[in-house]
Tab-separated table of C-alpha atoms in Angstrom:
chain	number	residue	atom	x	y	z
A	167	UNK	CA	5.384	6.385	9.535
A	168	UNK	CA	7.189	9.704	10.045
A	169	UNK	CA	7.038	11.829	6.887
A	170	UNK	CA	7.914	14.345	5.569
A	171	UNK	CA	10.744	16.546	6.842
A	172	UNK	CA	11.676	14.410	9.826
A	173	UNK	CA	14.612	12.368	8.528
A	174	UNK	CA	17.118	12.413	5.648
A	175	UNK	CA	16.217	11.121	2.184
A	176	UNK	CA	17.980	9.285	-0.646
A	177	UNK	CA	17.307	9.768	-4.329
A	178	UNK	CA	15.775	6.912	-6.326
A	179	UNK	CA	17.008	7.668	-9.812
A	180	UNK	CA	14.717	7.232	-12.802
A	181	UNK	CA	17.838	6.495	-14.860
A	182	UNK	CA	18.461	7.911	-18.325
A	183	UNK	CA	16.046	5.757	-20.307
A	184	UNK	CA	12.845	6.850	-22.030
A	185	UNK	CA	9.833	8.001	-20.045
A	186	UNK	CA	6.726	5.848	-20.457
A	187	UNK	CA	4.263	8.052	-22.273
A	188	UNK	CA	0.804	8.257	-20.740
A	189	UNK	CA	-1.542	9.418	-23.486
A	190	UNK	CA	-4.583	11.286	-22.208
A	191	UNK	CA	-8.125	10.953	-23.458
A	192	UNK	CA	-10.433	12.874	-21.078
A	193	UNK	CA	-13.679	10.986	-20.637
A	194	UNK	CA	-17.048	12.362	-19.583
A	195	UNK	CA	-19.321	10.629	-17.127
A	196	UNK	CA	-16.750	9.011	-14.853
A	197	UNK	CA	-17.856	8.793	-11.208
A	198	UNK	CA	-16.512	11.693	-9.168
A	199	UNK	CA	-14.170	11.133	-6.242
A	200	UNK	CA	-15.879	12.076	-3.009
A	201	UNK	CA	-14.530	14.800	-0.759
A	202	UNK	CA	-11.981	12.604	0.995
A	203	UNK	CA	-9.004	14.977	1.211
A	204	UNK	CA	-7.698	14.028	-2.239
A	205	UNK	CA	-4.348	15.576	-3.214
A	206	UNK	CA	-3.983	13.888	-6.613
A	207	UNK	CA	-5.707	11.207	-8.651
A	208	UNK	CA	-5.182	9.347	-11.920
A	209	UNK	CA	-7.586	6.991	-13.704
A	210	UNK	CA	-6.237	4.985	-16.635
A	211	UNK	CA	-7.496	2.209	-18.887
A	212	UNK	CA	-5.164	0.228	-21.164
A	213	UNK	CA	-2.453	2.791	-20.446
A	214	UNK	CA	-4.612	5.766	-21.491
A	215	UNK	CA	-5.337	8.399	-18.827
A	216	UNK	CA	-9.073	9.037	-18.760
A	217	UNK	CA	-9.043	11.502	-15.878
A	218	UNK	CA	-6.524	13.106	-13.530
A	219	UNK	CA	-6.329	16.022	-11.165
A	220	UNK	CA	-4.613	17.627	-8.233
A	221	UNK	CA	-0.863	17.925	-7.759
A	222	UNK	CA	0.483	15.481	-10.345
A	223	UNK	CA	4.125	16.507	-10.770
A	224	UNK	CA	5.293	16.834	-7.158
A	225	UNK	CA	6.518	13.839	-5.100
A	226	UNK	CA	4.116	12.938	-2.310
A	227	UNK	CA	4.457	10.564	0.617
A	228	UNK	CA	3.189	7.110	-0.361
A	229	UNK	CA	3.524	5.581	3.108
A	230	UNK	CA	2.894	1.819	2.882
A	231	UNK	CA	2.685	1.743	-0.899
A	232	UNK	CA	6.453	1.540	-0.371
A	233	UNK	CA	5.934	-2.000	0.945
A	234	UNK	CA	4.624	-3.112	-2.439
A	235	UNK	CA	7.621	-1.546	-4.218
A	236	UNK	CA	9.952	-3.457	-1.888
A	237	UNK	CA	7.899	-6.602	-2.544
A	238	UNK	CA	8.507	-6.001	-6.246
A	239	UNK	CA	12.249	-5.755	-5.646
A	240	UNK	CA	12.207	-9.041	-3.725
A	241	UNK	CA	10.276	-10.845	-6.458
A	242	UNK	CA	12.589	-9.581	-9.193
A	243	UNK	CA	15.657	-10.652	-7.196
A	244	UNK	CA	14.071	-14.112	-6.931
A	245	UNK	CA	13.463	-14.197	-10.681
A	246	UNK	CA	17.130	-13.296	-11.229
A	247	UNK	CA	18.268	-16.143	-8.966
A	248	UNK	CA	19.719	-13.772	-6.366
A	249	UNK	CA	17.195	-14.456	-3.591
A	250	UNK	CA	15.491	-17.646	-2.397
A	251	UNK	CA	12.039	-17.507	-0.823
A	252	UNK	CA	12.668	-20.791	0.987
A	253	UNK	CA	15.874	-19.575	2.638
A	254	UNK	CA	15.919	-18.426	6.238
A	255	UNK	CA	16.128	-14.676	6.687
A	256	UNK	CA	19.121	-15.293	8.937
A	257	UNK	CA	21.032	-16.781	6.005
A	258	UNK	CA	21.065	-13.255	4.551
A	259	UNK	CA	20.969	-11.288	7.812
A	260	UNK	CA	22.806	-13.216	10.586
A	261	UNK	CA	22.207	-10.254	12.899
A	262	UNK	CA	18.612	-11.483	13.319
A	263	UNK	CA	19.653	-14.863	14.739
A	264	UNK	CA	18.940	-13.734	18.305
A	265	UNK	CA	15.571	-12.165	17.451
A	266	UNK	CA	12.074	-13.497	16.924
A	267	UNK	CA	12.870	-13.813	13.224
A	268	UNK	CA	15.146	-16.798	13.830
A	269	UNK	CA	13.596	-19.682	11.893
A	270	UNK	CA	11.492	-17.461	9.615
A	271	UNK	CA	11.878	-17.783	5.853
A	272	UNK	CA	11.958	-15.022	3.280
A	273	UNK	CA	8.492	-16.154	2.152
A	274	UNK	CA	7.182	-15.690	5.711
A	275	UNK	CA	8.171	-12.009	5.837
A	276	UNK	CA	7.202	-11.408	2.186
A	277	UNK	CA	3.633	-12.495	3.009
A	278	UNK	CA	3.597	-11.131	6.600
A	279	UNK	CA	3.261	-14.611	8.059
A	280	UNK	CA	6.039	-14.680	10.638
A	281	UNK	CA	5.248	-15.287	14.280
A	282	UNK	CA	6.925	-12.086	15.469
A	283	UNK	CA	5.065	-9.819	17.852
A	284	UNK	CA	4.560	-6.318	16.409
A	285	UNK	CA	1.368	-4.357	17.080
A	286	UNK	CA	0.301	-2.126	14.168
A	287	UNK	CA	-2.122	0.245	15.909
A	288	UNK	CA	-1.736	3.809	14.670
A	289	UNK	CA	-4.124	5.189	17.287
A	290	UNK	CA	-2.106	3.844	20.233
A	291	UNK	CA	1.065	5.848	20.957
A	292	UNK	CA	2.454	2.858	22.857
A	293	UNK	CA	2.008	0.385	19.982
A	294	UNK	CA	5.047	-1.053	18.249
A	295	UNK	CA	4.522	0.903	15.041
A	296	UNK	CA	4.484	4.165	16.999
A	297	UNK	CA	7.498	3.057	19.045
A	298	UNK	CA	9.299	2.506	15.743
A	299	UNK	CA	8.369	6.034	14.627
A	300	UNK	CA	9.832	7.476	17.807
A	301	UNK	CA	12.907	5.240	17.568
A	302	UNK	CA	13.695	6.679	14.132
A	303	UNK	CA	12.879	10.230	15.207
A	304	UNK	CA	15.418	9.823	18.023
A	305	UNK	CA	18.051	9.001	15.354
A	306	UNK	CA	18.417	5.326	16.238
A	307	UNK	CA	19.218	2.817	13.462
A	308	UNK	CA	16.237	0.992	11.985
A	309	UNK	CA	17.886	-2.414	11.877
A	310	UNK	CA	18.798	-2.330	15.563
A	311	UNK	CA	15.081	-2.049	16.397
A	312	UNK	CA	14.322	-5.194	14.370
A	313	UNK	CA	16.887	-7.285	16.228
A	314	UNK	CA	14.997	-6.693	19.480
A	315	UNK	CA	11.619	-8.032	18.336
A	316	UNK	CA	10.415	-11.346	19.783
A	317	UNK	CA	8.236	-14.172	18.476
A	318	UNK	CA	4.799	-14.967	19.895
A	319	UNK	CA	3.535	-17.617	17.425
A	320	UNK	CA	4.953	-20.267	15.073
A	321	UNK	CA	6.182	-18.867	11.783
A	322	UNK	CA	3.724	-19.467	8.956
A	323	UNK	CA	0.748	-20.039	11.255
A	324	UNK	CA	-1.084	-16.762	10.574
A	325	UNK	CA	-1.359	-13.583	8.536
A	326	UNK	CA	-0.975	-10.336	10.444
A	327	UNK	CA	-0.178	-6.989	8.836
A	328	UNK	CA	3.014	-5.555	10.375
A	329	UNK	CA	5.450	-2.937	9.095
A	330	UNK	CA	8.400	-4.721	10.667
A	331	UNK	CA	8.000	-7.562	8.152
A	332	UNK	CA	8.659	-5.137	5.288
A	333	UNK	CA	11.697	-3.695	7.024
A	334	UNK	CA	13.171	-7.158	7.491
A	335	UNK	CA	12.380	-7.961	3.854
A	336	UNK	CA	14.155	-4.782	2.755
A	337	UNK	CA	17.208	-5.704	4.838
A	338	UNK	CA	17.253	-9.156	3.216
A	339	UNK	CA	16.950	-7.622	-0.268
A	340	UNK	CA	19.848	-5.268	0.355
A	341	UNK	CA	22.037	-8.197	1.385
A	342	UNK	CA	20.922	-10.360	-1.549
A	343	UNK	CA	21.213	-7.495	-4.038
A	344	UNK	CA	24.458	-6.195	-2.505
A	345	UNK	CA	23.411	-2.558	-2.647
A	346	UNK	CA	21.024	-0.058	-1.055
A	347	UNK	CA	17.253	-0.204	-1.435
A	348	UNK	CA	17.254	3.136	-3.249
A	349	UNK	CA	19.622	1.670	-5.850
A	350	UNK	CA	17.640	-1.580	-6.101
A	351	UNK	CA	14.369	0.250	-6.667
A	352	UNK	CA	16.027	2.441	-9.277
A	353	UNK	CA	17.586	-0.449	-11.226
A	354	UNK	CA	14.795	-3.023	-10.930
A	355	UNK	CA	11.600	-0.950	-10.865
A	356	UNK	CA	11.817	2.799	-11.380
A	357	UNK	CA	14.002	2.858	-14.494
A	358	UNK	CA	12.419	-0.213	-16.178
A	359	UNK	CA	8.887	1.117	-15.693
A	360	UNK	CA	9.767	4.400	-17.440
A	361	UNK	CA	9.347	6.796	-14.518
A	362	UNK	CA	9.310	10.468	-15.406
A	363	UNK	CA	10.722	11.751	-12.128
A	364	UNK	CA	13.157	10.541	-9.515
A	365	UNK	CA	11.555	9.260	-6.336
A	366	UNK	CA	13.022	9.573	-2.863
A	367	UNK	CA	13.366	7.285	0.120
A	368	UNK	CA	13.193	8.407	3.725
A	369	UNK	CA	16.168	6.966	5.646
A	370	UNK	CA	17.255	6.557	9.216
A	371	UNK	CA	20.174	8.577	10.581
A	372	UNK	CA	22.635	6.048	9.104
A	373	UNK	CA	21.191	6.233	5.602
A	374	UNK	CA	19.156	3.002	5.686
A	375	UNK	CA	15.893	3.241	3.742
A	376	UNK	CA	12.674	3.039	5.739
A	377	UNK	CA	11.376	0.144	3.673
A	378	UNK	CA	7.912	-0.029	5.219
A	379	UNK	CA	6.711	3.457	4.328
A	380	UNK	CA	9.427	5.878	3.344
A	381	UNK	CA	8.923	6.323	-0.399
A	382	UNK	CA	7.726	9.531	-2.076
A	383	UNK	CA	6.803	9.807	-5.763
A	384	UNK	CA	4.486	11.667	-8.125
A	385	UNK	CA	0.961	10.439	-8.790
A	386	UNK	CA	1.706	9.861	-12.475
A	387	UNK	CA	4.734	7.731	-11.631
A	388	UNK	CA	2.586	5.720	-9.213
A	389	UNK	CA	0.259	5.146	-12.175
A	390	UNK	CA	3.259	3.958	-14.208
A	391	UNK	CA	4.075	1.563	-11.375
A	392	UNK	CA	0.510	0.260	-11.637
A	393	UNK	CA	0.945	-0.314	-15.380
A	394	UNK	CA	4.244	-2.068	-14.631
A	395	UNK	CA	2.332	-4.402	-12.303
A	396	UNK	CA	-0.441	-4.892	-14.834
A	397	UNK	CA	2.065	-6.333	-17.276
A	398	UNK	CA	4.157	-8.093	-14.610
A	399	UNK	CA	5.760	-11.489	-15.254
A	400	UNK	CA	4.997	-14.815	-13.591
A	401	UNK	CA	6.095	-13.824	-10.087
A	402	UNK	CA	3.082	-11.534	-9.688
A	403	UNK	CA	0.624	-13.558	-11.725
A	404	UNK	CA	1.116	-16.421	-9.271
A	405	UNK	CA	0.075	-14.150	-6.405
A	406	UNK	CA	-3.380	-13.721	-7.977
A	407	UNK	CA	-4.149	-17.424	-7.457
A	408	UNK	CA	-3.232	-18.416	-3.913
A	409	UNK	CA	-3.836	-21.585	-1.941
A	410	UNK	CA	-6.796	-22.125	0.360
A	411	UNK	CA	-4.639	-21.840	3.498
A	412	UNK	CA	-3.596	-18.300	2.594
A	413	UNK	CA	-7.220	-17.241	2.154
A	414	UNK	CA	-8.277	-19.018	5.358
A	415	UNK	CA	-5.575	-17.302	7.420
A	416	UNK	CA	-6.527	-13.947	5.933
A	417	UNK	CA	-10.153	-14.570	6.851
A	418	UNK	CA	-9.051	-15.024	10.468
A	419	UNK	CA	-7.147	-11.720	10.490
A	420	UNK	CA	-8.420	-8.251	11.461
A	421	UNK	CA	-8.111	-7.164	7.805
A	422	UNK	CA	-10.837	-9.553	6.606
A	423	UNK	CA	-13.678	-7.166	7.455
A	424	UNK	CA	-12.291	-4.506	5.089
A	425	UNK	CA	-11.546	-6.925	2.231
A	426	UNK	CA	-14.100	-9.765	2.186
A	427	UNK	CA	-12.872	-12.640	0.068
A	428	UNK	CA	-9.419	-11.103	-0.134
A	429	UNK	CA	-5.877	-12.144	0.694
A	430	UNK	CA	-2.348	-10.739	1.113
A	431	UNK	CA	0.643	-11.919	-0.901
A	432	UNK	CA	4.056	-10.534	-1.936
A	433	UNK	CA	3.405	-7.267	-0.006
A	434	UNK	CA	0.208	-6.645	-1.985
A	435	UNK	CA	-3.450	-6.690	-0.966
A	436	UNK	CA	-5.942	-8.560	-3.149
A	437	UNK	CA	-9.665	-7.901	-3.015
A	438	UNK	CA	-12.711	-9.436	-4.665
A	439	UNK	CA	-14.311	-6.788	-6.887
A	440	UNK	CA	-17.472	-6.751	-8.997
A	441	UNK	CA	-15.405	-7.176	-12.179
A	442	UNK	CA	-12.902	-9.646	-10.818
A	443	UNK	CA	-10.180	-9.592	-8.208
A	444	UNK	CA	-8.100	-6.428	-7.939
A	445	UNK	CA	-4.649	-5.727	-6.578
A	446	UNK	CA	-4.245	-2.905	-4.086
A	447	UNK	CA	-1.254	-1.021	-2.725
A	448	UNK	CA	-2.336	0.954	0.327
A	449	UNK	CA	-0.821	3.557	2.616
A	450	UNK	CA	-2.086	5.337	5.694
A	451	UNK	CA	-3.723	8.764	5.371
A	452	UNK	CA	-5.438	7.684	2.147
A	453	UNK	CA	-2.841	6.489	-0.362
A	454	UNK	CA	-4.100	3.913	-2.890
A	455	UNK	CA	-3.041	2.206	-6.109
A	456	UNK	CA	-5.819	0.059	-7.623
A	457	UNK	CA	-4.978	-2.423	-10.404
A	458	UNK	CA	-7.755	-4.358	-12.142
A	459	UNK	CA	-6.127	-7.052	-14.245
A	460	UNK	CA	-9.313	-8.198	-15.976
A	461	UNK	CA	-10.492	-4.670	-16.795
A	462	UNK	CA	-6.991	-3.262	-17.517
A	463	UNK	CA	-7.767	-0.433	-15.100
A	464	UNK	CA	-5.197	1.463	-13.022
A	465	UNK	CA	-6.361	4.081	-10.512
A	466	UNK	CA	-4.287	6.216	-8.145
A	467	UNK	CA	-5.483	8.344	-5.251
A	468	UNK	CA	-3.062	10.239	-3.004
A	469	UNK	CA	-4.658	11.910	-0.015
A	470	UNK	CA	-4.174	13.783	3.246
A	471	UNK	CA	-6.679	12.132	5.557
A	472	UNK	CA	-6.490	13.759	8.991
A	473	UNK	CA	-6.407	10.283	10.561
A	474	UNK	CA	-4.088	7.426	9.667
A	475	UNK	CA	-7.034	5.157	8.900
A	476	UNK	CA	-10.612	5.978	7.913
A	477	UNK	CA	-12.709	2.933	6.923
A	478	UNK	CA	-15.519	5.015	5.396
A	479	UNK	CA	-13.135	6.955	3.145
A	480	UNK	CA	-11.422	3.693	2.141
A	481	UNK	CA	-14.657	1.997	1.142
A	482	UNK	CA	-15.915	5.121	-0.651
A	483	UNK	CA	-12.749	5.185	-2.778
A	484	UNK	CA	-12.998	1.475	-3.544
A	485	UNK	CA	-16.632	1.832	-4.618
A	486	UNK	CA	-15.683	4.716	-6.898
A	487	UNK	CA	-12.900	2.753	-8.572
A	488	UNK	CA	-15.097	-0.340	-8.817
A	489	UNK	CA	-17.703	1.766	-10.623
A	490	UNK	CA	-15.093	2.860	-13.149
A	491	UNK	CA	-13.453	-0.527	-13.692
A	492	UNK	CA	-16.413	-2.505	-15.135
A	493	UNK	CA	-17.248	0.020	-17.871
A	494	UNK	CA	-17.100	-1.683	-21.273
A	495	UNK	CA	-14.234	-0.547	-23.447
A	496	UNK	CA	-16.542	0.930	-26.077
A	497	UNK	CA	-18.091	3.293	-23.542
A	498	UNK	CA	-14.881	4.752	-22.145
A	499	UNK	CA	-12.663	5.112	-25.208
């Protein structure tokens, strides 16, 4: 996704509430992050920062970590009775009635299980995700692009990672929440989690947030988001235990080779780790939030990979965080 300096931005206010304090207790012997173009990192256990480094107090592009924040907004709206996962997306956004999203439910787009054709190939300048980049760069409205997408498979018949699903979900949330995504994130996530700094959302020329990858925030506030997820209510806990069909469809997807035994739910990745399943929020060019529920571990790595995707760097980072997560409490505190 285009970022930074290419389009306008909107402020995501942290509100006027207290900042969540992140006590630090530097710990010796933690595995070092490899030379993978790291800009900032944070490693925390039970809310205590064991190690951190890089540029920690400057907002950085999170790319598709934004999807998980939007997924959070959707889940909270559901918990407040303002959004129904079983409703058709067209019941909130009638403008999609003539598109491939006709007949898709909110749950379908939340889990990236619609049948809409959208090719997410960052290396191909003719792929849909790159066409969307150019569409926004040419100052066209984001939502108009979504109305032109077509279906190629029955809704709910597959999992396929596509940024357009997150943009449709964001549109639905704005209609259900009756305000902008920047305001929704501020009220439902950023202020409640105790962010220290405002975040910002990249927008199209009309001021619509780029829901699929337009958020920028500091590394420490990303860590606070991870702690917010660690203590999340039932809506996220249910995503940790999915049905067999969800796992089977994930296994048939291109993502299965990177996350064996994993699945995708609520705009979050889940991966089988050596100390239990972990939740991941991922963005291109090396952005990662790693949340180990069993080990109470939250790790953040913000990067500037020269390529959008780099499987070796991804796996190296996961191995590093896995090596940290299983350490017994007595040895790291």
